[in-house]
Coordinates of C-alpha atoms and ligand atoms in Angstrom, one line a residue:
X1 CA 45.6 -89.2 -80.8
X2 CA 47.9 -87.1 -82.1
X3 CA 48.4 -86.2 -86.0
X4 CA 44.8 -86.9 -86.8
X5 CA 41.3 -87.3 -85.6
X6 CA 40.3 -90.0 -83.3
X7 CA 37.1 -91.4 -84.4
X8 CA 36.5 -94.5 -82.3
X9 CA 36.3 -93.3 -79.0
X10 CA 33.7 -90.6 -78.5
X11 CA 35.3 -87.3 -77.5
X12 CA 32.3 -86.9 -74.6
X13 CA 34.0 -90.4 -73.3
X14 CA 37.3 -89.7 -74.3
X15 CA 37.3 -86.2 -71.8
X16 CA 34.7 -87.7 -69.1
X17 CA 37.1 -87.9 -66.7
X18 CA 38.9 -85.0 -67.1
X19 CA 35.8 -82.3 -67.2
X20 CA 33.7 -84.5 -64.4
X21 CA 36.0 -86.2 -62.5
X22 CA 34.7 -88.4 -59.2
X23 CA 37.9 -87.5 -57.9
X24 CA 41.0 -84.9 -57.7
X25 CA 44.4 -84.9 -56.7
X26 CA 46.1 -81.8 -56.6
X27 CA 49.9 -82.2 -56.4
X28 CA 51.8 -79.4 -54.8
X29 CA 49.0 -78.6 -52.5
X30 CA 50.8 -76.3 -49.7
X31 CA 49.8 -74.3 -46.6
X32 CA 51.6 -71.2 -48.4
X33 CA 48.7 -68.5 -49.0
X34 CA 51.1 -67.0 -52.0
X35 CA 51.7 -70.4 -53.6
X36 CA 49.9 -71.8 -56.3
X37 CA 49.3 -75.1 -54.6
X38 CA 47.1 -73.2 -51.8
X39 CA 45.3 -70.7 -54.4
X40 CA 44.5 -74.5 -56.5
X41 CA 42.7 -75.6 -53.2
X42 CA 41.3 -73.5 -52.2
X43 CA 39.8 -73.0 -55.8
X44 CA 38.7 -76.6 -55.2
X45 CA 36.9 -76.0 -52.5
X46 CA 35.2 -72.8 -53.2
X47 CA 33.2 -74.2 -56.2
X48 CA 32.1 -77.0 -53.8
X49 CA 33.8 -79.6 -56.1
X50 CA 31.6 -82.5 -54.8
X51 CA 34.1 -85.8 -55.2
X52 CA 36.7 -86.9 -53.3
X53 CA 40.0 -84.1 -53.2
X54 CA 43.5 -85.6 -52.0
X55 CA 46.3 -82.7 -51.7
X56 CA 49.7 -84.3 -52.0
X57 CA 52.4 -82.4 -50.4
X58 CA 55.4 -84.7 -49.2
X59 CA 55.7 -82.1 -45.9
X60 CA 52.1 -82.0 -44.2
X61 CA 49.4 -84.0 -43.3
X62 CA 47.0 -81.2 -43.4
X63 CA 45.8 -78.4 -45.5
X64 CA 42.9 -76.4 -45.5
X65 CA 41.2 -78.7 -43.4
X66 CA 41.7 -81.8 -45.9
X67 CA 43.5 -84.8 -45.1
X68 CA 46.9 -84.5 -47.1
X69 CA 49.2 -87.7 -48.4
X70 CA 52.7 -87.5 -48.9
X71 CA 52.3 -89.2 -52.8
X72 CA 49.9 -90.1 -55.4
X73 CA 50.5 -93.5 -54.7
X74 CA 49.5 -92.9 -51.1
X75 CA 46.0 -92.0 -51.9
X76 CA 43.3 -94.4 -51.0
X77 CA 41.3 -94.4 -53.9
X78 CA 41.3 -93.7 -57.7
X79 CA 42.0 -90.9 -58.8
X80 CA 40.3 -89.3 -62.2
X81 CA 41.9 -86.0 -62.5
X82 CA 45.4 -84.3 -61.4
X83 CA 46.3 -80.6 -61.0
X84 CA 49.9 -80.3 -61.2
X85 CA 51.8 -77.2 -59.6
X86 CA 55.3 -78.4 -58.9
X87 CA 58.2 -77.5 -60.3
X88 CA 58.8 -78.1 -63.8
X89 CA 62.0 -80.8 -63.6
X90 CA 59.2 -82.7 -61.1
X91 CA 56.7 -83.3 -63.4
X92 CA 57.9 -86.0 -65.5
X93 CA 58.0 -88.1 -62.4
X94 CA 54.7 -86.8 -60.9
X95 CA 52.9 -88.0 -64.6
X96 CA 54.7 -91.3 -64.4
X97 CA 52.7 -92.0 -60.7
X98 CA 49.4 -90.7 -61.8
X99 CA 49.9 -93.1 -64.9
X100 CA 50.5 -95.7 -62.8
X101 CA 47.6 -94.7 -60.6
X102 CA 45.3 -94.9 -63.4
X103 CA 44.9 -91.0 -63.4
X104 CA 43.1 -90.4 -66.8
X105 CA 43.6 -86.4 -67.1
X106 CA 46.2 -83.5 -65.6
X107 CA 46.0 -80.1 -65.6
X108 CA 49.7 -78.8 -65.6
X109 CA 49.5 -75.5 -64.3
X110 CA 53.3 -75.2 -64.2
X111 CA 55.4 -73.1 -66.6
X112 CA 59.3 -74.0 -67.9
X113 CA 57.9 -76.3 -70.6
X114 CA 58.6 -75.2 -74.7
X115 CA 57.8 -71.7 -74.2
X116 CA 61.0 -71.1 -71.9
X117 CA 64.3 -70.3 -73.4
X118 CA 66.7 -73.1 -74.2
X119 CA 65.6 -76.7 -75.2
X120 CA 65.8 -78.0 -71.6
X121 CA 61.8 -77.1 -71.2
X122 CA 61.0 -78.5 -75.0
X123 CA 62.6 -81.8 -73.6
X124 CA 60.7 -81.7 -70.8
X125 CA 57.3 -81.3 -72.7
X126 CA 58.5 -84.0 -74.6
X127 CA 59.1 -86.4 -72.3
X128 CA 55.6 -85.0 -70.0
X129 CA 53.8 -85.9 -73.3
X130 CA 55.4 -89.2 -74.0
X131 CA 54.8 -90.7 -70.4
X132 CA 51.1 -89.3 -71.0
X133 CA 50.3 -91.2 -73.9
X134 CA 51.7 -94.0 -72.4
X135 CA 49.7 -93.8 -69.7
X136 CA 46.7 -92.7 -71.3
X137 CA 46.6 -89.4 -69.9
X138 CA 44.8 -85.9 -71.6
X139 CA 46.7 -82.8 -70.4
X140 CA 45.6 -79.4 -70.4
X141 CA 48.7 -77.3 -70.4
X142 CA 51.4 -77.3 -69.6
X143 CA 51.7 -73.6 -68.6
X144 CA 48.4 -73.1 -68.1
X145 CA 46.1 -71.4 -65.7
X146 CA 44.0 -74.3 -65.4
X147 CA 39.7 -74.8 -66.0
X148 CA 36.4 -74.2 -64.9
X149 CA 33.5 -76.3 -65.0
X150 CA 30.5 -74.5 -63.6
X151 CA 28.8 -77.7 -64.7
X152 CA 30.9 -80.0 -62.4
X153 CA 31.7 -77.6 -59.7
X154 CA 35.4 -77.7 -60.7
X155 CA 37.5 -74.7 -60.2
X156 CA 40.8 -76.3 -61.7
X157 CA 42.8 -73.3 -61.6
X158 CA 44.7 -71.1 -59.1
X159 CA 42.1 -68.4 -59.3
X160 CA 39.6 -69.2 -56.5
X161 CA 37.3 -65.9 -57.5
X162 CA 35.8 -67.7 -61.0
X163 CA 34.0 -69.8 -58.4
X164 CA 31.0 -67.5 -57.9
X165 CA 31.1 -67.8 -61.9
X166 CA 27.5 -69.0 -62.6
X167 CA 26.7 -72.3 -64.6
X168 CA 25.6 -71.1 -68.3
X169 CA 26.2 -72.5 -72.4
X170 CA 28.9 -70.5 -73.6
X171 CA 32.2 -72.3 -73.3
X172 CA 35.5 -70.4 -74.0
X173 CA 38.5 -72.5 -75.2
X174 CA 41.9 -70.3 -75.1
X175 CA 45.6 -70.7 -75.2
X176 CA 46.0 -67.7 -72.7
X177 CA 45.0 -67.7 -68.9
X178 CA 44.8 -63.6 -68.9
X179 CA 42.2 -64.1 -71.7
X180 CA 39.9 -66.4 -69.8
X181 CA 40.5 -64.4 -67.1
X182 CA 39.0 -61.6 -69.2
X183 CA 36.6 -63.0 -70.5
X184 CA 35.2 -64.8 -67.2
X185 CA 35.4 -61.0 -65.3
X186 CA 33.0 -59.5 -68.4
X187 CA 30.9 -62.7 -67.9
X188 CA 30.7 -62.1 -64.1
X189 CA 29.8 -58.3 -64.8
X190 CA 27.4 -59.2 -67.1
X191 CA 25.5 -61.8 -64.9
X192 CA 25.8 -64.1 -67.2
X193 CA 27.0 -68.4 -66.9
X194 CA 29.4 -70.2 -68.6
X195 CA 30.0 -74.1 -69.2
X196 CA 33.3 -74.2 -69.5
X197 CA 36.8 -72.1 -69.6
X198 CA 39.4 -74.1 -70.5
X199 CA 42.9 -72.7 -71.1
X200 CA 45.2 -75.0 -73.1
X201 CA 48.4 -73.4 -72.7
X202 CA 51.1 -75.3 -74.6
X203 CA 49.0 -77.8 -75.8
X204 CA 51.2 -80.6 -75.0
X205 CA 48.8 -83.8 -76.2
X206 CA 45.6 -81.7 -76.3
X207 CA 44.9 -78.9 -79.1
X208 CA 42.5 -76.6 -79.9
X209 CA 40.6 -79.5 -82.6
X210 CA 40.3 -82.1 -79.9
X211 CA 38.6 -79.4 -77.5
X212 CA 36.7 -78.3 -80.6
X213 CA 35.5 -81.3 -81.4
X214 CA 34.3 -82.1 -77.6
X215 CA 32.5 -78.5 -77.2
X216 CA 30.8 -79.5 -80.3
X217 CA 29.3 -82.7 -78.6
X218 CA 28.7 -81.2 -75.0
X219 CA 25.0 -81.0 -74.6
X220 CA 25.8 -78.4 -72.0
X221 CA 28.1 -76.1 -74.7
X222 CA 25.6 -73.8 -77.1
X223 CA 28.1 -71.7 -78.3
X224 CA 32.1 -72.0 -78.4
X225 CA 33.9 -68.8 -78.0
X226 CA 38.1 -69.1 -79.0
X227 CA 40.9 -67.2 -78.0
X228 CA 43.8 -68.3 -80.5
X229 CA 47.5 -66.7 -80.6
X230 CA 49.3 -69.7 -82.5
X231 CA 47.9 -72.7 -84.3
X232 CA 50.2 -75.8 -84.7
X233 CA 47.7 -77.7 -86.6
X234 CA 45.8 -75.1 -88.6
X235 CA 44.5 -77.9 -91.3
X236 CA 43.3 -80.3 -88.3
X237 CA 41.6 -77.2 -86.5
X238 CA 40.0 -75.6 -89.8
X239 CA 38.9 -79.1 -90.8
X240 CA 37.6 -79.5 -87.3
X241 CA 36.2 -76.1 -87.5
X242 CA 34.3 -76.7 -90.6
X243 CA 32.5 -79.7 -88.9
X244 CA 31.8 -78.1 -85.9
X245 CA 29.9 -75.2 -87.4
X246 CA 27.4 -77.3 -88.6
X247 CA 25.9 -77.8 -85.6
X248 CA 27.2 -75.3 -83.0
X249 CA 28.3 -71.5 -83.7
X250 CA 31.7 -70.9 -83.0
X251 CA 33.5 -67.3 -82.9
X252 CA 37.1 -66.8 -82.8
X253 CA 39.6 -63.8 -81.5
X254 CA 43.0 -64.4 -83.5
X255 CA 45.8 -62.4 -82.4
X256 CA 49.2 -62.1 -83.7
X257 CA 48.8 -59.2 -86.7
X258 CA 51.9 -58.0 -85.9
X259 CA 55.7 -59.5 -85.5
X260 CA 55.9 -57.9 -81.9
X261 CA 52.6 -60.3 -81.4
X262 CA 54.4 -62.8 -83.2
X263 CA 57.2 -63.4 -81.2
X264 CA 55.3 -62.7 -77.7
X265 CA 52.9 -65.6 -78.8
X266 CA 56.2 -67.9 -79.3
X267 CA 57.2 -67.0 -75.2
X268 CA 53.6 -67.1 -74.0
X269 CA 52.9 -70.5 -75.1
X270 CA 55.5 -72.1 -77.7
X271 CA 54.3 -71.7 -81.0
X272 CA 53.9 -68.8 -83.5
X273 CA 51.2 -67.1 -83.9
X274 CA 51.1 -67.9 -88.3
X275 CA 49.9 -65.6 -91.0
X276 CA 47.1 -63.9 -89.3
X277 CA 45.4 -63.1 -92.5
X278 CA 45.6 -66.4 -93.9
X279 CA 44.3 -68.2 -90.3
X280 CA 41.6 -65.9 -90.0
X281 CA 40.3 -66.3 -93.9
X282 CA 40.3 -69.9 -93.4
X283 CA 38.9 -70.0 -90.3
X284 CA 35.9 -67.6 -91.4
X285 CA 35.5 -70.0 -94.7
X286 CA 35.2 -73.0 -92.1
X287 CA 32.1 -71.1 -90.7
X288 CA 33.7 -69.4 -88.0
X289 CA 32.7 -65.9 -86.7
X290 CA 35.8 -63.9 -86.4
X291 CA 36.0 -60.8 -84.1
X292 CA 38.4 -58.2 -83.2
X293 CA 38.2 -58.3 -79.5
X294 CA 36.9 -59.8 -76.3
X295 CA 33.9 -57.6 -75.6
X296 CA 32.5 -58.1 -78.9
X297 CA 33.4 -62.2 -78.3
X298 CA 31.2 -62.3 -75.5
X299 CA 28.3 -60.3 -77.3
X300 CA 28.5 -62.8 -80.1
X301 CA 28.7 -65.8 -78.2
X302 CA 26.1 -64.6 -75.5
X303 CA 23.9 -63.7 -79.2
X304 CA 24.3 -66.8 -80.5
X305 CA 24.3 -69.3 -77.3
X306 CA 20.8 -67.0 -76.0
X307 CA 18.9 -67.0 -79.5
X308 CA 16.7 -69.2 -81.7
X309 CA 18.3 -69.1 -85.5
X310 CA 17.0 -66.3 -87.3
X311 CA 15.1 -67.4 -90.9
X312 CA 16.1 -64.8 -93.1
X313 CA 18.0 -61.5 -92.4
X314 CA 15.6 -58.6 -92.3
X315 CA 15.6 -56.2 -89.1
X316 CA 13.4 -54.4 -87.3
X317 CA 14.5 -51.8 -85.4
X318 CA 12.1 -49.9 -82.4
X319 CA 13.1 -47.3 -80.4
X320 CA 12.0 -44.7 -78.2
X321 CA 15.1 -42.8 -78.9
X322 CA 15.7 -41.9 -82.6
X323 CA 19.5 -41.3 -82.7
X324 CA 20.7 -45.2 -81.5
X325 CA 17.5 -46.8 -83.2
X326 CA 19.5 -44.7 -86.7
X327 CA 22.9 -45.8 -85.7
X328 CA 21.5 -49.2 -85.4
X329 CA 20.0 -49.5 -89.0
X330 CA 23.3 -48.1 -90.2
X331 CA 25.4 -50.6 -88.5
X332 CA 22.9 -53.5 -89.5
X333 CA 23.4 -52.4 -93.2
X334 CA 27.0 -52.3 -93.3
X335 CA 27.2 -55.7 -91.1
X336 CA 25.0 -57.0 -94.1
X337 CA 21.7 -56.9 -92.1
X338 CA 18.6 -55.6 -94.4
X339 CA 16.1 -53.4 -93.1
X340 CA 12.8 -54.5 -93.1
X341 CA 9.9 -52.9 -94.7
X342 CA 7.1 -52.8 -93.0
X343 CA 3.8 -54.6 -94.5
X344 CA 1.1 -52.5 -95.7
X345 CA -1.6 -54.3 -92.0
X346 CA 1.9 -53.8 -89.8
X347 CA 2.0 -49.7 -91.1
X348 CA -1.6 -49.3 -90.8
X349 CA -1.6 -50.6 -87.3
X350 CA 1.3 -48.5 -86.1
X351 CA -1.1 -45.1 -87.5
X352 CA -3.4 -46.3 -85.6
X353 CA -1.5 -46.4 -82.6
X354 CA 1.3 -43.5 -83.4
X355 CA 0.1 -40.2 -83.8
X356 CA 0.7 -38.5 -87.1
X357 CA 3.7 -36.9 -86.2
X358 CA 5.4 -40.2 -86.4
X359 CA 7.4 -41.3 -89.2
X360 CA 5.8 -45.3 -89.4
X361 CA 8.7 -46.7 -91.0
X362 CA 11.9 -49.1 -89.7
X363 CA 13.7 -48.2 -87.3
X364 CA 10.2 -46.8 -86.0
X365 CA 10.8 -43.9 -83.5
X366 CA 8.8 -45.2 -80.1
X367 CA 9.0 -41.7 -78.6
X368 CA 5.8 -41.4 -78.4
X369 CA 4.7 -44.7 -77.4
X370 CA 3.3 -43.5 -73.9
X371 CA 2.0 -46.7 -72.2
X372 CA 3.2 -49.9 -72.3
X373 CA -0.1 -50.9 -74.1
X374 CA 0.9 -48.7 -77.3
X375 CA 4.3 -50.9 -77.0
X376 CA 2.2 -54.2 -77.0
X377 CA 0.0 -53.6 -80.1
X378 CA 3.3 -52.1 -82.1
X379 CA 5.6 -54.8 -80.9
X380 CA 3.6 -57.8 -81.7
X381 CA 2.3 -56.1 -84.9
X382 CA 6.4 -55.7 -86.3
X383 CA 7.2 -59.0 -84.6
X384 CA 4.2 -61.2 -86.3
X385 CA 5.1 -59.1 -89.7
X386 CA 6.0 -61.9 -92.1
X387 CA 8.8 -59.3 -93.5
X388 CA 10.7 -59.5 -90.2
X389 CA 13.1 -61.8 -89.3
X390 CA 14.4 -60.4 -86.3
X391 CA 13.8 -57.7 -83.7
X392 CA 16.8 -55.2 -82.6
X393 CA 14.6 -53.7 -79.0
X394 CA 16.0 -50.3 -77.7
X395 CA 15.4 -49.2 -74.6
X396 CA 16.5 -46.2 -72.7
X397 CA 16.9 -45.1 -69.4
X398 CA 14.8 -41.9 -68.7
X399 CA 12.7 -41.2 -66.0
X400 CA 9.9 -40.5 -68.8
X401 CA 10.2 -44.1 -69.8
X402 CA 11.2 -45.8 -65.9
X403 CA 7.2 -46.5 -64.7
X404 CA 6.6 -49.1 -68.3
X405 CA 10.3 -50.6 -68.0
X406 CA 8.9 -54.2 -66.1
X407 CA 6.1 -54.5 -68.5
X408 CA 8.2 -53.9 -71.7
X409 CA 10.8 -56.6 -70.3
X410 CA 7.6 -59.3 -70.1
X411 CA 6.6 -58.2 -73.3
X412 CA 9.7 -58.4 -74.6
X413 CA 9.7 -62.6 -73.2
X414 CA 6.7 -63.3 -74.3
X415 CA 7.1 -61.9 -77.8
X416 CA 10.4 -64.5 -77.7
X417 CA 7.8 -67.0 -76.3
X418 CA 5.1 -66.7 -78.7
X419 CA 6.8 -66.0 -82.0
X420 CA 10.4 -67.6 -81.8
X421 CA 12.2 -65.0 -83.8
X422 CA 15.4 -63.4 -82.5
X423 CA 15.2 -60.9 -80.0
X424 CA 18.3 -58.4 -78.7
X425 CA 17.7 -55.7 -76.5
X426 CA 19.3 -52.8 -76.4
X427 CA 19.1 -51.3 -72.8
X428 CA 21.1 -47.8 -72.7
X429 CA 21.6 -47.4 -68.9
X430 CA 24.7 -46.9 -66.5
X431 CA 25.4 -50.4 -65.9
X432 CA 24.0 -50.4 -62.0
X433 CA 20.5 -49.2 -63.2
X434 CA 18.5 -51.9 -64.4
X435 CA 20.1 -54.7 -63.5
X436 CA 17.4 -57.1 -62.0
X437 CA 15.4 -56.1 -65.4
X438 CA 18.6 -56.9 -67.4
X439 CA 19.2 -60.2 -65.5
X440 CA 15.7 -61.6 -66.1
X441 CA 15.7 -60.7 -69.7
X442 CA 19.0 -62.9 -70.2
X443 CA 17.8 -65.8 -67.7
X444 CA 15.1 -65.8 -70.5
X445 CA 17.6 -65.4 -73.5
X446 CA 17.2 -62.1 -74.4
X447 CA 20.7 -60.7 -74.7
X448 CA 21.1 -57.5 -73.5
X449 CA 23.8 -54.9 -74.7
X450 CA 24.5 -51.4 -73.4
X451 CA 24.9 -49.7 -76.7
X452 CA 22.8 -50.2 -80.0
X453 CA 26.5 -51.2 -81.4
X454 CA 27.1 -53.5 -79.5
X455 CA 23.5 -55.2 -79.7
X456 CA 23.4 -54.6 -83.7
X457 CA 26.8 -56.4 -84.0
X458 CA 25.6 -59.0 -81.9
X459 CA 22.6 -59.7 -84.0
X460 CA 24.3 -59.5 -87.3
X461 CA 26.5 -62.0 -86.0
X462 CA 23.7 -64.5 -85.2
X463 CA 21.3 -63.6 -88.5
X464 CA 25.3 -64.5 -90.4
X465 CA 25.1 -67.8 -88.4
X466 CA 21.8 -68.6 -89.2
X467 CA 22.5 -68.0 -93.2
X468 CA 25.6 -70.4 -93.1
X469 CA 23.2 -73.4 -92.1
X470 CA 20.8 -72.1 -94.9
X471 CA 17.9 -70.2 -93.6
Ligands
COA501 N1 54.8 -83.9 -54.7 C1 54.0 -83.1 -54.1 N2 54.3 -81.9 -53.6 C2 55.6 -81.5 -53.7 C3 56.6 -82.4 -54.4 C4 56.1 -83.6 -54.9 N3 56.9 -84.5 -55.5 N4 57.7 -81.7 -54.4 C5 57.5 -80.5 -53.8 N5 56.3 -80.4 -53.4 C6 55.6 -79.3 -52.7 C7 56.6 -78.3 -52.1 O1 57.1 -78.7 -50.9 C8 55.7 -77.1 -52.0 O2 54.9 -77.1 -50.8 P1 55.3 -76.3 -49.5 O3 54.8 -74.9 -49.7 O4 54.5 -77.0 -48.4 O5 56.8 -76.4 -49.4 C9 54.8 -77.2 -53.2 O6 54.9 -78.6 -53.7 C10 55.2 -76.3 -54.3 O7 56.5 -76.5 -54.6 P2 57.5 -75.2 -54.6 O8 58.9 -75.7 -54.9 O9 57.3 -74.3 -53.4 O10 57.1 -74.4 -55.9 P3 56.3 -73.1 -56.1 O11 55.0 -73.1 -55.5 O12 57.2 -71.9 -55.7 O13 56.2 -73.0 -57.7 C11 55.0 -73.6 -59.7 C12 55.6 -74.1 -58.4 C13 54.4 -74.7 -60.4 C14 53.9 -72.6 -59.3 C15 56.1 -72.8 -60.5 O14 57.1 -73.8 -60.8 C16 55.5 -72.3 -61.8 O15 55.6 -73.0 -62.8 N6 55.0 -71.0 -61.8 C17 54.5 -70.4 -63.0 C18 53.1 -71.0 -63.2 C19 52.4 -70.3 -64.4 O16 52.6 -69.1 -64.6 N7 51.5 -71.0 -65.2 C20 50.8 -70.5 -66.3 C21 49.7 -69.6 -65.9 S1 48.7 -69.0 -67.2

C-alpha cells in the first residue's frame, strides 16, 4: 500500500472493517476514570456501538459492566477493529496478537512514536508498521485521538462527549485531535451531523490520499473537510486530490506559514509542515477549496455537503436590512461572485409588490416587505429569474419581522424544493434565538450562517465548486 495507489482492492473494502467493524477490542481498557483506557470505553458505549466490545486489561475481569479478558488472544470471537492505549514499548507486541487474531484495523491512540525526541519512538513506528503490513492491518495513528463514525455508532476515541455528535455528510480528515475536537464542538453548536472524524496522527501506514481516496467513495461522505499541518506525500495527496474533486468537494486548512508552526508540526505529529505556499497552490490547482480557518471550514463544507451545484455564478441578494444585504454584494464581488441583474418581468413584479420608495434592484432592500405574502411573490419572482443562479436570504431578528419568521423559513424550503438553485440563509440572531427555525432550515439543506460574511463566503465557495466541474 504504501508508495503508491492501490487500485485492486476497492478502498470502501479495503477500510470496511476498520470504519464498521462487527467487533472491537480495546486494549488497555482500565477501571481508572483518568485513564485513557476508561474514557475509550466508555466512549464505546456512549455511542451505543452495536457489535460485540472485548476490553483487554491483564488485571480485571470487569469494567464498566463488560466482561474483560486478560489478552487478545483470550477473546472468544473475531475481532475487526483494535483501540490501542498502552504504553508505547507495548504496542509492537499488542499488533503482533491482533495480527495473529486476524484483527484487520487499530486505532493507536498512544503517543512516543516519531514525533518524540530521540529515534527510539521512530523505531518503534517502524517496527508497529512493519508487523501491520504483515499482518494486514490499517492504522490510524499512532498518536492519535482516535475516530468517530456517527454512521456506525463508533466513538473510537477517548472523548466520550462527540457521542451526542449527530449522524450527517460532512467528513473531516485531520492530522490533529485538538482540530477535530474543534471542529466537532462548532458542528455540535451548530446542530449540525457529521459522517466521519478521523484523526490520523502520525500516519504510520495510512495517509491523508488513502483516507482521501475512501471519503471520495463513501456514499455517506458529501463533502470532505481537511485539517493538514505536514504532508509526507504531497505528489500522492495532490494527485489524489485532483481525482477526488471530480466528484466530491473537498476544502482544506493548511497550517504551517511560519517556522515556529514548522517545527511545532514536526513534535505534534513527525513530519514538517513543507512550503506552505507551495502546498496550498497545488492543492487549490488540484480543485481544492482552501481556507484560512476552522469556522470558515465548516461554512464551506456545511455549503457545499447542504447544496445542489450552482449553474452559473450570478447572485441574488434579499434583505430586509440594507447594510448586511450591501456587505454581502461587496463580499460576493470580491470572492468572484457576480451580481445579478434583475430581468425586465422580475423588476416589474417587485414594483408591483414594493412601494416606490424602494430601490428594485440586487441586493433588493425587503424592508418593506410587510407580510410574508409580499416575500412569496418577490422571492419566487428573483428565484425563477433565469439571470439568477443562486439566492444569498437575509434575515434578521427584530420583533418587526418575528410574527412572518416560520413562513419565510417554509418558503425558503420550498423555493429549494421547487427550483433546485442554491439557497444560503443568512439569519442575524443571538445564537439561542431561532434555533428550532435554524435547525429545520439545515435538516432541509439550507445552510444557515449568523453573519452575511460568513453566508456570502460560504456560497462563493460552492458557486467556485460548481465552476470547476464546468457549470
Ligand atoms: N494488554 C492490555 N492491557 C494492558 C497491558 C496489555 N499488554 N499492559 C498494561 N495494560 C493495562 C494497564 O494495566 C492499565 O490498566 P489499569 O489502569 O487497570 O492498571 C492500562 O493498560 C493502561 O496502562 P498504563 O500503564 O496505566 O498507561 P496509561 O493509561 O497511564 O497511559 C497511554 C497509556 C497510551 C494513554 C499513554 O502511554 C499515552 O500514550 N498517552 C498520550 C496519548 C496521546 O496524547 N495521544 C494523542 C492524542 S491526540
Amino acid at each position: 500500500m504504501n508508495g503508491g495507489v492501490d487500485i485492486k482492492v476497492s478502498p470502501i473494502k479495503k477500510f470496511e472493517p476498520v470504519f464498521y467493524p462487527d467487533s472491537v477490542t480495546l486494549v488497555g481498557a482500565s477501571r481508572d476514570p483518568r485513564k485513557f483506557g476508561y474514557l475509550c470505553l466508555k466512549s464505546l458505549i456512549d455511542s451505543k456501538f452495536p457489535g460485540m466490545i472485548y476490553p483487554i486489561n491483564p488485571g480485571s475481569s470487569e469494567i464498566l459492566g463488560l466482561k474483560s479478558y486478560p489478552s487478545v488472544k483470550s477473546v472468544p470471537g473475531t475481532v475487526d477493529l483494535a483501540i490501542i492505549v498502552v504504553p508505547a514499548n507495548l504496542v509492537p507486541a499488542v499488533l503482533r496478537e491482533c495480527g495473529r487474531k486476524g484483527v484487520k484495523g487499530a486505532v493507536i491512540i498512544t503517543a512516543g512514536f516519531k514525533e518524540a525526541e530521540g529515534s527510539l519512538g521512530t523505531e518503534l513506528q517502524d517496527e508497529a508498521r512493519d508487523i501491520a503490513e504483515e499482518a494486514n492491518i490499517k492504522i490510524i495513528g499512532p498518536n492519535t485521538f482516535g475516530m468517530y463514525i456517527p454512521h456506525a455508532n463508533l466513538n473510537a476515541s477517548f472523548t466520550p462527549l462527540l457521542s451526542t455528535i449527530k449522524k450527517g455528510d460532512i467528513s473531516f480528515l485531520s492530522q490533529s485531535g485538538g482540530m477535530c475536537h474543534t471542529l466537532s464542538y462548532l458542528a455540535m453548536d451548530d446542530g449540525i451531523g457529521l459522517a466521519k472524524v478521523l484523526s490520523l496522527g502520525n500516519r504510520c501506514n495510512v495517509d491523508f490520499a488513502d483516507l482521501l481516496e475512501y471519503l471520495g467513495e463513501d456514499p455517506q461522505t458529501r463533502a470532505i473537510a481537511m485539517y493538514i499541518e505536514g504532508i509526507d506525500n504531497p505528489r500522492r495527496l495532490v494527485a489524489m486530490a485532483k481525482e477526488v474533486t471530480k466528484k466530491k468537494p473537498v476544502v482544506a486548512y493548511k497550517t504551517g506559514k511560519s517556522r515556529a508552526a514548522n517545527q511545532a508540526a514536526f513534535s505534534h505529529t513527525g513530519s514538517l509542515a513543507g512550503n506552505y505556499e507551495l502546498y496550498s497552490a497545488a492543492l487549490r490547482q488540484a480543485g481544492v477549496l482552501m481556507v484560512k480557518d476552522s469556522l470558515e471550514l465548516l461554512d464551506t463544507a456545511k455549503a457545499l455537503a447542504f447544496c445542489p451545484l450552482a449553474k452559473g455564478d450570478r447572485i441574488a441578494v434579499c434583505s430586509p436590512v440594507a447594510g448586511p444585504g450591501i456587505v454581502s454584494a461587496d463580499l460576493g464581488q470580491e470572492n468572484g461572485l457576480t451580481i445579478a441583474e434583475f430581468s425586465l418581468p422580475t423588476q416589474e413584479k417587485i414594483e408591483t409588490i414594493l412601494p416606490p420608495v424602494t430601490f428594485r434592484m440586487n441586493p433588493l432592500d425587503m424592508a418593506f416587505a410587510r407580510n410574508s405574502g409580499m416575500w412569496k411573490e418577490i422571492l419566487k419572482a428573483i428565484i425563477n429569474d433565469p439571470g439568477v443562479d443562486a439566492m444569498l436570504l437575509i434575515f434578521v431578528k427584530q420583533e418587526f419581522f418575528d410574527p412572518i419568521i416560520d413562513e419565510v423559513v417554509e418558503l425558503a424550503i420550498d423555493l429549494l424544493k421547487t427550483y433546485h438553485k442554491p439557497i444560503v440563509m443568512g439569519l442575524l440572531s443571538p445564537s439561542k434565538i431561532f434555533v428550532q427555525e435554524k435547525n429545520r432550515l439545515q435538516r432541509n439543506r439550507i445552510p444557515v450562517y449568523q453573519t452575511p460574511e460568513r453566508a456570502v463566503k460560504a456560497l462563493a465557495a460552492l458557486i467556485s465548486y460548481s465552476k470547476t466541474l464546468g457549470f
